Coordinates of C-alpha atoms in Angstrom, one line a residue:
Chain A
M100 CA 0.0 0.0 0.0
A101 CA 2.8 2.4 0.8
E102 CA 4.4 1.7 -2.5
F103 CA 1.1 2.2 -4.3
I104 CA 0.5 5.6 -2.6
D105 CA 4.1 6.6 -3.4
L106 CA 3.7 5.7 -7.0
V107 CA 0.4 7.6 -7.4
L108 CA 1.8 10.7 -5.7
L109 CA 5.0 10.6 -7.9
A110 CA 2.8 10.3 -11.0
M111 CA 0.8 13.3 -9.9
L112 CA 4.1 15.2 -9.3
A113 CA 5.4 14.3 -12.8
I114 CA 2.1 15.5 -14.4
T115 CA 2.3 18.8 -12.5
A116 CA 5.9 19.4 -13.5
L117 CA 5.1 18.7 -17.1
R118 CA 2.2 21.1 -17.1
V119 CA 4.3 23.8 -15.6
I120 CA 6.7 23.6 -18.6
F121 CA 4.0 24.4 -21.1
L122 CA 1.9 27.0 -19.2
K123 CA 2.3 30.6 -20.2
D124 CA 0.0 32.1 -17.5
L125 CA 2.4 32.7 -14.6
F126 CA -0.3 32.8 -12.0
A127 CA -1.2 29.3 -13.0
V128 CA 2.4 28.3 -12.9
V129 CA 2.8 29.6 -9.3
M130 CA -0.4 27.9 -8.2
L131 CA 0.8 24.6 -9.7
F132 CA 4.1 25.1 -8.0
G133 CA 2.2 25.3 -4.7
I134 CA 0.5 22.0 -5.6
Y135 CA 3.9 20.6 -6.4
S136 CA 5.2 21.5 -3.0
F137 CA 2.2 20.0 -1.3
L138 CA 2.6 16.8 -3.2
S139 CA 6.3 16.5 -2.4
A140 CA 5.5 17.1 1.2
L141 CA 3.0 14.2 1.0
I142 CA 5.7 12.0 -0.4
F143 CA 8.0 13.0 2.4
V144 CA 5.3 11.9 4.9
N145 CA 5.1 8.6 3.0
L146 CA 8.8 8.2 3.2
D147 CA 8.8 8.7 7.0
A148 CA 10.4 12.1 6.9
V149 CA 7.7 13.9 8.9
D150 CA 9.9 16.8 10.0
V151 CA 10.9 17.5 6.4
A152 CA 7.3 17.3 5.3
F153 CA 6.4 19.8 8.0
T154 CA 9.0 22.2 6.8
E155 CA 8.3 21.7 3.1
A156 CA 4.5 22.3 3.6
S157 CA 5.0 25.5 5.6
V158 CA 8.1 27.0 3.9
G159 CA 8.0 25.6 0.4
A160 CA 4.3 25.7 -0.2
G161 CA 3.5 28.7 2.0
I162 CA 6.2 31.3 2.0
S163 CA 7.7 30.6 -1.5
T164 CA 4.3 30.7 -3.1
V165 CA 3.3 34.0 -1.4
L166 CA 6.6 35.6 -2.3
M167 CA 6.2 34.5 -6.0
L168 CA 2.7 35.8 -6.1
G169 CA 3.9 39.1 -4.7
T170 CA 6.6 39.3 -7.4
L171 CA 4.0 38.5 -10.1
A172 CA 1.9 41.4 -9.0
L173 CA 4.9 43.6 -9.9
T174 CA 6.2 41.9 -13.0
G175 CA 3.1 41.0 -15.0
R176 CA 1.4 37.6 -15.3
T177 CA 2.1 36.3 -18.8
E178 CA 5.2 34.9 -20.2
K179 CA 6.1 36.1 -23.7
K180 CA 7.0 33.6 -26.3
S181 CA 10.7 32.8 -26.4
P182 CA 12.4 33.6 -29.7
H183 CA 14.9 30.8 -29.3
S184 CA 14.1 27.3 -30.5
S185 CA 13.6 24.7 -27.8
I186 CA 15.6 22.0 -29.6
L187 CA 19.0 22.7 -27.9
P188 CA 17.6 22.8 -24.3
L189 CA 15.7 19.6 -25.0
F190 CA 18.8 18.0 -26.3
V191 CA 20.9 19.1 -23.3
V192 CA 18.1 17.9 -20.9
L193 CA 17.8 14.5 -22.6
V194 CA 21.5 13.9 -22.5
T195 CA 21.9 14.9 -18.9
G196 CA 18.8 12.9 -17.9
G197 CA 20.1 9.8 -19.7
A198 CA 23.4 10.1 -17.9
L199 CA 21.7 10.5 -14.6
I200 CA 19.5 7.5 -15.2
Y201 CA 22.6 5.5 -16.1
G202 CA 24.1 6.7 -12.9
T203 CA 21.1 5.6 -10.8
L204 CA 21.8 2.0 -11.8
D205 CA 24.9 2.0 -9.6
M206 CA 22.9 3.3 -6.6
P207 CA 21.9 1.0 -3.8
P208 CA 18.4 -0.3 -4.3
F209 CA 15.6 1.8 -2.7
G210 CA 14.6 0.9 0.8
H211 CA 17.0 -1.9 1.8
A212 CA 18.2 -1.8 5.4
D213 CA 21.8 -2.7 4.6
N214 CA 22.5 0.2 2.2
P215 CA 25.7 2.1 2.8
V216 CA 23.8 5.2 3.9
H217 CA 22.4 3.4 6.9
E218 CA 25.8 2.1 8.2
H219 CA 28.1 4.9 9.1
V220 CA 26.8 7.3 11.7
A221 CA 23.1 6.7 11.4
P222 CA 23.0 3.6 13.7
R223 CA 24.7 5.7 16.4
Y224 CA 22.1 8.5 16.1
I225 CA 19.3 6.0 16.2
E226 CA 20.6 3.9 19.1
Q227 CA 22.4 6.5 21.2
S228 CA 20.5 9.7 20.8
P229 CA 17.6 8.8 23.1
T230 CA 20.0 8.2 25.9
E231 CA 22.7 10.7 25.1
V232 CA 20.4 13.7 24.4
G233 CA 17.2 12.4 26.0
L234 CA 14.7 13.4 23.3
P235 CA 12.4 11.1 21.4
N236 CA 12.6 13.0 18.2
M237 CA 16.0 12.0 16.7
V238 CA 15.8 14.6 14.0
T239 CA 15.7 17.4 16.6
S240 CA 18.5 15.7 18.5
V241 CA 20.8 15.6 15.5
L242 CA 19.7 19.0 14.2
A243 CA 20.2 20.9 17.5
S244 CA 22.8 18.9 19.4
Y245 CA 25.0 16.7 17.2
R246 CA 25.0 19.1 14.3
G247 CA 24.4 22.3 16.3
F248 CA 27.2 24.1 14.6
D249 CA 25.8 23.4 11.2
T250 CA 22.4 24.7 12.2
L251 CA 24.0 27.9 13.5
G252 CA 25.5 28.3 10.0
E253 CA 22.0 27.8 8.5
T254 CA 20.5 30.4 10.8
V255 CA 23.2 32.8 9.8
V256 CA 22.4 32.1 6.1
V257 CA 18.8 32.9 6.7
F258 CA 19.7 36.1 8.5
S259 CA 22.0 37.1 5.6
A260 CA 19.2 36.4 3.2
M261 CA 17.2 39.0 5.0
V262 CA 20.1 41.5 4.8
G263 CA 20.3 40.8 1.1
V264 CA 16.6 41.3 0.4
L265 CA 16.3 44.4 2.5
S266 CA 19.4 46.0 0.8
L267 CA 17.9 45.1 -2.6
L268 CA 14.3 46.2 -2.0
G269 CA 14.2 48.1 1.3
V270 CA 11.1 48.5 3.5
V271 CA 9.2 51.7 2.9
R272 CA 7.3 52.9 5.8
R273 CA 4.0 54.3 4.5
E274 CA 1.8 57.0 5.9
E275 CA -1.6 56.0 7.3
G276 CA -4.4 56.6 4.8
D277 CA -1.9 56.8 1.9
T278 CA -3.5 53.7 0.3
P279 CA -7.1 53.5 1.3
E280 CA -7.6 50.5 -1.0
S281 CA -5.0 48.5 0.8
G282 CA -6.0 45.0 1.9
L283 CA -9.0 43.0 0.8
V284 CA -11.4 45.8 1.8
S285 CA -14.6 44.5 0.3
H286 CA -14.3 41.0 1.8
Q287 CA -16.1 41.5 5.1
V288 CA -16.3 37.8 5.8
L289 CA -12.6 37.4 5.4
H290 CA -12.0 40.1 8.0
V291 CA -14.1 38.4 10.6
V292 CA -12.7 34.9 9.9
A293 CA -9.1 36.2 9.9
K294 CA -9.7 37.7 13.3
L295 CA -10.9 34.2 14.5
I296 CA -8.1 32.3 12.9
I297 CA -5.0 34.3 13.6
P298 CA -4.9 33.5 17.4
L299 CA -5.4 29.8 16.6
I300 CA -2.4 30.0 14.2
I301 CA -0.2 31.7 16.7
L302 CA -1.2 29.2 19.4
F303 CA -0.3 26.4 17.0
A304 CA 3.0 28.0 16.3
L305 CA 3.9 28.0 20.0
Y306 CA 2.8 24.4 20.2
V307 CA 5.1 23.5 17.3
Q308 CA 8.0 25.5 18.9
F309 CA 7.9 23.8 22.2
H310 CA 6.6 20.4 21.3
G311 CA 9.3 20.0 18.6
D312 CA 11.4 17.8 20.9
F313 CA 8.7 15.2 21.1
G314 CA 7.0 15.3 17.8
P315 CA 7.6 16.8 14.3
G316 CA 8.3 20.5 14.6
G317 CA 10.9 22.9 15.9
G318 CA 12.2 26.4 15.6
F319 CA 12.3 26.6 11.8
Q320 CA 8.7 25.4 11.3
A321 CA 7.3 27.4 14.3
G322 CA 9.0 30.6 13.0
V323 CA 7.4 30.2 9.6
I324 CA 4.0 29.4 11.0
A325 CA 4.0 32.4 13.3
A326 CA 5.1 34.5 10.3
A327 CA 2.3 33.1 8.3
A328 CA -0.2 34.4 10.9
F329 CA 1.1 37.9 10.5
I330 CA 1.2 37.5 6.7
L331 CA -2.4 36.6 6.8
Y332 CA -3.1 39.7 8.8
A333 CA -1.2 41.9 6.4
L334 CA -2.9 40.3 3.4
V335 CA -6.4 40.8 4.7
F336 CA -6.1 44.2 6.5
G337 CA -3.3 45.8 4.5
L338 CA 0.3 46.5 5.2
P339 CA 0.0 49.8 7.1
K340 CA -2.1 48.0 9.8
A341 CA 0.4 45.2 9.9
F342 CA 3.3 47.7 10.3
A343 CA 1.4 49.1 13.3
V344 CA 1.4 45.6 14.9
V345 CA 5.0 44.7 14.2
E346 CA 7.3 47.4 13.0
P347 CA 9.9 46.5 10.4
K348 CA 12.6 47.9 12.6
V349 CA 11.6 45.6 15.5
L350 CA 11.9 42.6 13.1
Q351 CA 15.5 43.5 12.3
W352 CA 16.3 43.6 16.0
M353 CA 14.6 40.3 16.5
A354 CA 16.4 38.6 13.7
S355 CA 19.8 39.7 15.1
F356 CA 18.7 38.7 18.6
G357 CA 17.8 35.2 17.6
V358 CA 21.2 34.6 16.0
L359 CA 23.0 36.1 19.0
L360 CA 21.0 34.0 21.4
Y361 CA 22.1 30.9 19.5
A362 CA 25.7 31.9 19.4
S363 CA 25.7 33.0 23.1
V364 CA 24.7 29.5 24.2
G365 CA 27.8 28.2 22.4
L366 CA 30.0 30.9 24.1
F367 CA 28.4 30.2 27.5
S368 CA 29.3 26.5 27.2
M369 CA 32.9 27.5 26.4
Y370 CA 32.9 29.8 29.4
K371 CA 31.8 26.8 31.5
G372 CA 34.8 24.9 30.2
G373 CA 33.4 22.8 27.4
N374 CA 33.6 23.0 23.6
F375 CA 31.5 25.5 21.5
L376 CA 27.8 24.4 21.8
D377 CA 28.6 21.6 24.2
Y378 CA 25.3 21.5 26.0
N379 CA 26.5 19.0 28.6
M380 CA 28.2 21.9 30.4
L381 CA 25.0 24.0 30.8
A382 CA 23.8 22.2 33.9
A383 CA 25.1 19.8 36.5
N384 CA 23.3 16.9 34.9
P385 CA 24.3 16.4 31.2
L386 CA 20.8 15.3 30.2
S387 CA 19.2 18.4 31.6
G388 CA 22.0 20.5 30.1
Q389 CA 21.1 19.1 26.7
H390 CA 17.5 19.9 27.3
Y391 CA 18.2 23.5 28.2
G392 CA 20.5 24.0 25.3
I393 CA 18.1 22.6 22.8
I394 CA 15.2 24.6 24.0
I395 CA 17.2 27.9 24.0
I396 CA 18.7 27.4 20.6
E397 CA 15.4 26.3 19.1
L398 CA 13.9 29.5 20.5
G399 CA 16.7 31.5 18.8
V400 CA 16.1 29.8 15.5
G401 CA 12.4 30.4 15.8
I402 CA 12.8 34.1 16.5
T403 CA 15.2 34.6 13.6
V404 CA 13.2 32.6 11.1
F405 CA 10.0 34.4 12.1
A406 CA 11.6 37.9 11.8
V407 CA 13.4 37.1 8.6
M408 CA 10.3 35.6 6.8
L409 CA 8.0 38.4 7.9
S410 CA 10.5 41.2 6.9
I411 CA 11.0 39.6 3.5
F412 CA 7.3 39.5 3.1
Y413 CA 7.1 43.2 4.2
A414 CA 9.7 44.1 1.6
F415 CA 7.8 42.4 -1.3
G416 CA 4.4 43.6 -0.1
S417 CA 5.4 47.2 0.2
Q418 CA 6.8 47.0 -3.3
A419 CA 3.5 45.6 -4.6
E420 CA 1.4 48.2 -2.8
R421 CA 3.6 51.0 -4.2
S422 CA 3.2 49.8 -7.7
N423 CA -0.6 49.5 -7.1
V424 CA -0.8 53.2 -6.3
Q425 CA 1.0 54.3 -9.4
Chain B
M82 CA -16.3 -1.4 20.4
F83 CA -17.8 -3.3 17.5
I84 CA -20.6 -0.7 17.2
I85 CA -18.1 2.1 17.2
D86 CA -16.2 0.5 14.3
I87 CA -19.3 0.2 12.3
I88 CA -20.4 3.8 12.8
S89 CA -16.9 5.0 12.0
S90 CA -16.9 2.9 8.8
I91 CA -20.2 4.3 7.7
L92 CA -19.0 7.9 8.4
L93 CA -15.7 7.3 6.5
L94 CA -17.4 5.8 3.5
A95 CA -20.1 8.5 3.4
G96 CA -17.4 11.1 3.5
A97 CA -15.5 9.5 0.6
F98 CA -18.8 9.3 -1.3
F99 CA -19.5 13.0 -0.8
G100 CA -15.9 13.9 -1.8
L101 CA -16.2 12.0 -5.0
S102 CA -19.6 13.5 -5.9
G103 CA -18.1 17.0 -5.3
A104 CA -15.2 16.2 -7.6
I105 CA -17.6 15.0 -10.3
G106 CA -19.6 18.2 -9.9
L107 CA -16.5 20.1 -10.5
F108 CA -16.5 18.7 -14.0
K109 CA -20.2 18.4 -14.8
F110 CA -21.8 21.7 -13.8
P111 CA -22.2 24.3 -16.5
D112 CA -20.8 27.5 -15.1
F113 CA -18.4 28.7 -12.4
F114 CA -20.8 29.6 -9.7
T115 CA -22.6 26.2 -9.8
R116 CA -19.2 24.6 -9.7
V117 CA -18.2 26.6 -6.6
H118 CA -21.5 25.4 -5.0
A119 CA -20.7 21.7 -5.8
A120 CA -17.1 22.0 -4.5
S121 CA -17.6 24.0 -1.3
V122 CA -20.7 22.2 0.1
T123 CA -19.3 18.7 -0.5
D124 CA -15.9 19.8 0.8
S125 CA -17.4 20.8 4.2
I126 CA -19.6 17.7 4.6
S127 CA -16.9 15.2 3.6
A128 CA -14.4 16.9 5.9
L129 CA -17.0 16.6 8.7
L130 CA -17.8 13.0 8.0
I131 CA -14.2 11.8 7.5
V132 CA -12.7 13.6 10.5
G133 CA -15.8 12.4 12.5
G134 CA -15.1 8.8 11.5
L135 CA -11.4 9.1 12.4
L136 CA -12.3 10.7 15.8
L137 CA -14.1 7.5 16.8
Q138 CA -10.9 5.6 16.1
T139 CA -8.9 7.6 18.7
S140 CA -8.8 6.8 22.4
F141 CA -9.3 10.4 23.7
D142 CA -5.7 11.6 23.8
L143 CA -3.7 14.3 22.1
N144 CA -4.8 12.9 18.7
T145 CA -8.4 13.7 19.5
A146 CA -7.6 17.2 20.3
K147 CA -5.6 17.6 17.0
L148 CA -8.5 16.1 15.0
M149 CA -10.9 18.5 16.7
F150 CA -8.6 21.4 15.8
I151 CA -8.4 20.2 12.1
L152 CA -12.2 19.9 12.1
I153 CA -12.8 23.4 13.5
F154 CA -10.2 24.9 11.2
L155 CA -11.6 23.3 8.1
M156 CA -15.2 24.2 9.1
I157 CA -14.2 27.8 9.4
T158 CA -11.8 28.3 6.5
S159 CA -13.2 26.1 3.7
P160 CA -16.5 28.0 3.3
T161 CA -14.8 31.3 3.8
A162 CA -12.3 30.5 1.0
S163 CA -15.1 29.5 -1.4
H164 CA -17.1 32.6 -0.5
A165 CA -14.2 34.9 -1.1
L166 CA -13.4 33.2 -4.4
A167 CA -16.9 33.5 -5.6
K168 CA -17.1 37.1 -4.5
S169 CA -13.8 37.9 -6.3
A170 CA -15.1 36.2 -9.5
R171 CA -18.3 38.2 -9.3
H172 CA -16.5 41.5 -8.8
S173 CA -14.2 40.8 -11.8
G174 CA -17.3 40.5 -14.0
L175 CA -17.6 36.7 -14.4
L176 CA -21.3 36.0 -15.3
A177 CA -23.5 33.1 -14.4
L178 CA -24.8 30.9 -17.2
A179 CA -28.3 32.5 -17.2
E180 CA -26.8 36.0 -17.4
S181 CA -24.4 35.3 -20.2
K182 CA -27.2 33.5 -22.2
G183 CA -25.1 30.6 -23.2
K184 CA -22.3 32.8 -24.6
P185 CA -18.8 31.4 -23.9
Q186 CA -17.2 32.8 -20.7
G187 CA -15.4 36.0 -21.2
K188 CA -12.4 35.7 -19.0
S189 CA -10.7 32.7 -20.4
T190 CA -7.1 33.1 -19.4
N191 CA -6.1 29.5 -19.7
G192 CA -2.5 29.3 -20.9
Chain C
M230 CA 9.8 -6.5 -11.7
N231 CA 12.0 -6.3 -8.6
F232 CA 14.5 -4.2 -10.6
I233 CA 11.8 -1.6 -11.3
L234 CA 10.6 -1.6 -7.7
D235 CA 14.1 -1.0 -6.6
Y236 CA 14.7 2.0 -8.8
Y237 CA 11.4 3.6 -9.9
N238 CA 11.8 6.3 -7.2
Y239 CA 15.1 7.4 -8.5
W240 CA 14.0 7.5 -12.1
I241 CA 11.0 9.7 -11.4
V242 CA 13.2 12.0 -9.3
V243 CA 15.5 12.3 -12.3
F244 CA 12.5 13.0 -14.5
L245 CA 11.4 15.8 -12.2
M246 CA 14.9 17.2 -11.9
M247 CA 15.2 17.3 -15.7
S248 CA 11.8 19.1 -16.0
G249 CA 13.1 21.7 -13.6
F250 CA 16.3 22.0 -15.5
Y251 CA 14.5 22.3 -18.8
I252 CA 12.4 25.2 -17.4
V253 CA 15.5 26.9 -16.1
I254 CA 17.4 26.8 -19.4
S255 CA 14.5 27.3 -21.8
A256 CA 12.1 29.7 -20.1
N257 CA 12.3 33.3 -21.1
N258 CA 10.6 34.8 -18.0
L259 CA 12.8 35.1 -14.9
V260 CA 10.0 34.3 -12.5
K261 CA 9.4 31.0 -14.4
K262 CA 13.1 30.3 -14.2
I263 CA 12.9 30.6 -10.4
V264 CA 10.0 28.2 -10.3
G265 CA 12.1 25.8 -12.4
L266 CA 14.9 26.2 -10.0
N267 CA 12.6 25.4 -7.1
I268 CA 11.3 22.3 -8.9
F269 CA 14.9 21.1 -9.4
Q270 CA 15.7 21.8 -5.8
T271 CA 12.7 19.9 -4.5
S272 CA 13.6 16.9 -6.6
V273 CA 17.1 16.8 -5.0
F274 CA 15.4 16.8 -1.6
M275 CA 13.3 13.9 -2.7
L276 CA 16.4 12.0 -3.8
Y277 CA 18.0 12.4 -0.4
I278 CA 14.8 11.4 1.5
S279 CA 14.4 8.3 -0.8
M280 CA 17.9 7.2 0.2
G281 CA 17.0 7.6 3.9
K282 CA 14.0 5.4 3.7
V283 CA 14.1 1.9 5.1
S284 CA 11.3 -0.3 3.9
G285 CA 9.3 -1.5 6.9
G286 CA 10.8 1.3 9.0
S287 CA 9.0 4.1 10.7
A288 CA 9.5 7.8 11.3
P289 CA 12.5 8.5 13.5
I290 CA 10.6 9.5 16.5
V291 CA 10.9 7.0 19.4
A292 CA 7.7 5.3 20.1
E293 CA 6.8 2.0 21.9
G294 CA 6.7 -1.1 19.8
I295 CA 8.8 0.1 16.9
T296 CA 12.1 -1.5 16.2
Q297 CA 13.1 -0.2 12.7
Y298 CA 13.5 3.5 12.2
S299 CA 14.3 5.3 9.0
N300 CA 17.6 7.1 8.8
P301 CA 17.3 10.6 10.5
L302 CA 20.5 12.1 9.0
P303 CA 19.2 12.9 5.5
H304 CA 16.1 14.4 7.1
V305 CA 18.2 16.8 9.1
L306 CA 20.3 17.9 6.1
I307 CA 17.2 18.4 4.0
L308 CA 15.2 20.2 6.7
T309 CA 17.8 23.0 6.9
A310 CA 18.3 22.9 3.1
I311 CA 14.6 23.7 2.6
V312 CA 14.8 26.8 4.8
V313 CA 18.0 27.9 3.1
G314 CA 16.3 27.2 -0.3
V315 CA 13.5 29.6 0.5
A316 CA 16.0 32.2 1.6
T317 CA 17.8 32.0 -1.7
T318 CA 14.5 32.1 -3.6
A319 CA 13.6 35.3 -1.8
V320 CA 16.9 36.9 -2.8
G321 CA 16.4 35.7 -6.4
L322 CA 12.9 37.1 -6.5
S323 CA 14.1 40.5 -5.2
L324 CA 16.7 40.6 -7.9
V325 CA 13.9 40.0 -10.4
V326 CA 12.0 42.9 -8.9
R327 CA 15.0 45.1 -9.3
I328 CA 15.5 44.0 -12.9
K329 CA 11.9 44.9 -13.6
R330 CA 12.4 48.3 -12.1
A331 CA 15.6 49.0 -14.1
Y332 CA 14.7 47.6 -17.5
G333 CA 10.9 47.5 -17.4
T334 CA 10.8 43.9 -18.3
V335 CA 11.6 40.5 -16.9
E336 CA 11.8 38.7 -20.3
E337 CA 15.4 37.6 -20.8
N338 CA 15.6 38.4 -24.5
E339 CA 14.3 41.9 -24.0
F340 CA 16.9 43.1 -21.6
E341 CA 20.0 41.0 -22.4
N342 CA 21.2 43.5 -25.0
K343 CA 20.5 46.7 -23.0
D344 CA 23.1 48.7 -21.1
D345 CA 23.8 48.2 -17.5
A346 CA 21.1 50.4 -16.0
I347 CA 21.2 49.1 -12.5
Chain D
M26 CA -11.3 -1.7 9.8
T27 CA -8.1 -1.3 7.9
G28 CA -10.0 -2.3 4.7
I29 CA -12.4 0.6 5.2
L30 CA -9.5 3.0 5.9
A31 CA -7.7 1.8 2.8
A32 CA -10.8 2.3 0.7
T33 CA -11.2 5.8 2.1
C34 CA -7.6 6.7 1.3
V35 CA -7.9 5.5 -2.2
A36 CA -11.2 7.4 -2.7
I37 CA -9.5 10.6 -1.4
L38 CA -6.6 10.0 -3.7
V39 CA -9.0 9.7 -6.6
V40 CA -10.7 13.0 -5.6
M41 CA -7.2 14.6 -5.4
A42 CA -6.4 13.4 -8.9
M43 CA -9.6 14.8 -10.2
A44 CA -9.0 18.2 -8.5
L45 CA -5.5 18.2 -9.8
S46 CA -6.7 17.6 -13.4
R47 CA -9.1 20.5 -12.9
A48 CA -6.3 22.7 -11.7
I49 CA -4.1 21.6 -14.7
S50 CA -6.7 22.4 -17.4
A51 CA -9.4 24.8 -16.2
P52 CA -11.7 26.9 -18.4
T53 CA -11.3 30.0 -16.3
V54 CA -8.6 31.1 -13.8
Y55 CA -11.2 31.0 -11.0
D56 CA -11.9 27.3 -11.8
R57 CA -8.1 26.7 -11.4
I58 CA -8.1 28.4 -8.0
L59 CA -11.2 26.3 -7.0
G60 CA -9.4 23.1 -8.1
V61 CA -6.2 24.1 -6.1
N62 CA -8.3 24.8 -3.0
M63 CA -10.2 21.5 -3.2
F64 CA -6.9 19.7 -3.7
G65 CA -5.6 21.3 -0.5
T66 CA -8.6 20.4 1.7
K67 CA -8.6 16.8 0.4
T68 CA -4.9 16.5 1.1
V69 CA -5.6 17.4 4.7
L70 CA -8.1 14.6 5.0
F71 CA -5.7 12.2 3.2
I72 CA -2.9 12.8 5.7
A73 CA -5.2 12.3 8.6
A74 CA -6.7 9.0 7.1
V75 CA -3.3 7.7 6.0
G76 CA -1.9 8.3 9.5
F77 CA -4.6 6.1 11.0
F78 CA -4.1 3.5 8.2
M79 CA -0.4 3.2 8.7
G80 CA -0.9 2.9 12.5
R81 CA 1.0 6.0 13.6
P82 CA -1.6 8.8 13.9
D83 CA 0.9 11.0 15.7
F84 CA 1.6 13.1 12.7
L85 CA -1.7 15.0 12.5
D86 CA 0.3 18.2 13.0
I87 CA 1.2 18.1 9.3
A88 CA -2.4 18.0 8.4
I89 CA -3.0 21.1 10.5
V90 CA -0.2 22.9 8.7
Y91 CA -1.7 22.0 5.4
A92 CA -5.1 23.3 6.3
L93 CA -3.5 26.6 7.5
I94 CA -1.2 27.1 4.6
N95 CA -3.9 26.2 2.1
F96 CA -6.1 29.0 3.5
I97 CA -3.3 31.6 3.5
G98 CA -2.3 30.6 0.0
M99 CA -5.8 31.1 -1.1
V100 CA -6.1 34.6 0.4
A101 CA -2.7 35.5 -1.1
V102 CA -3.9 34.4 -4.5
L103 CA -7.0 36.5 -4.3
R104 CA -5.1 39.5 -3.0
F105 CA -2.4 39.6 -5.5
F106 CA -4.7 38.5 -8.3
E107 CA -6.8 41.6 -7.7
Y108 CA -3.7 43.8 -8.0
S109 CA -2.7 42.4 -11.4
A110 CA -6.1 41.6 -12.7
P111 CA -5.7 43.7 -16.0
V112 CA -4.0 41.2 -18.3
E113 CA -1.0 42.8 -19.9

């Protein structure tokens, strides 16, 4: 049954990808890309990668799609016909694809338990992490503890993405009443429902943040979900009102604070006499030290990701609103 | 226990049936507004029935709460989304079949 | 038959990857190129996750009565890669917005011969 | 019971496939959005049902995220679609 579901979902993915190639309406392309992300997240669930599915559904299907839609509002929604012939790209793609298919024949067969991937460090993570780190969710253990330094790097990458987007676009603070048409003004029902839904979303984000040690979830996902709540508010009520709730300036402070919180945990453990990000030093008992460390760094990641995603959305949204006025 | 399984099976199958009928309606109905009608109404009822059927399978733990959350969320958002969509379509000048008198729909932006 | 069951996952992943690649090199519109890049990227994620799957295994979250878990290491790598992926997508899209502002178009053939106006 | 759950999963998959084909080739752009929305809600139900079918229903969180993101995506489509409604 699992193979059957896998096959059906992969077939749907292939059809969606093929359709994206031939569509000229970019709105439809972006919507199909959202479906593509949802479908790949479903495949991740089916392949046991629940944490990855969580991230893909919230980040890939949510934030990416919203950002692409915001860009389309600025750049126009139809693709013009390319003057170049498509023979050469097709040839390149067929040759590369053929080479890759030939390459897969040397790969270990799908799903066997004695594949090389499962033999090096993976058994240690699976067997030792529940006792060494003390968390049931192995993905969180590896992400936040064993590979904590790597995750710090990823957080810095996300932070620098915000710096890049803001230096390219900039956030324009607008005067109140400048754009009276801002937001989905005529949709009264949406206004009421959004007010009902947003607290639920924020509650769920907090649950994901602090339950990530025991189930799927963690700082990355929680940050994105919390940002999604504010994005919903900005979409329905307009950017100026969203700016009144969370100022863009505050977000920049928050993003830096999250990264610094993460790094300071590492420095604190060095001060205590351990290595950088050695959580065992944070408390008398190594297990509770691990617990404190993971909770604090996940909080740092969550704050940074929330602030970065929301300020990137602000940047795109204020561009779109400005072009709408002109 | 046995009774609960039977009830839950009936709910699940009914939910699947309504879902299928909604999908068929998406293809069969003549204009956009009737298609919204087909999709949104069956969406809500099949969500209610399937989640209800699954609720009977839980043993009143965290999963029950999560399913209740899903149910509430879907019951609020799904009709809202359909309403907003229909309203947007109406504002942009899409006509119902009776109004366009059988003429082909104006806003065909299919790529 | 066994052979197909062992490899179909990889083949479909390669197909998706090549669809994304085709969009990237043949599309004229920059936004569509970025969509193609994302499709390519997602297919790479799928390749990693396929390698981490153990048939008969379960999600790597400790629960009672489960002996075989899938490999958590690819999951960790891909989880962070997804977040970094959206960050790069955002930077790419903001470059597209700047190109639109500078040249008035995002079609590749229309601005490739213009002067450097940014 | 597993038979019934399997049948439900397959039925939802069929509905998803139909909604997908609607989203792929729709007569108007609003039909496309309708297909995408239906696909999203059915996916939520599919994850929930498959969790129970596979015997580990702990992963309903993902279904909640789907429901939430589906709604936000829908609002975003409507919002930005209204901005760029005049076709260039």
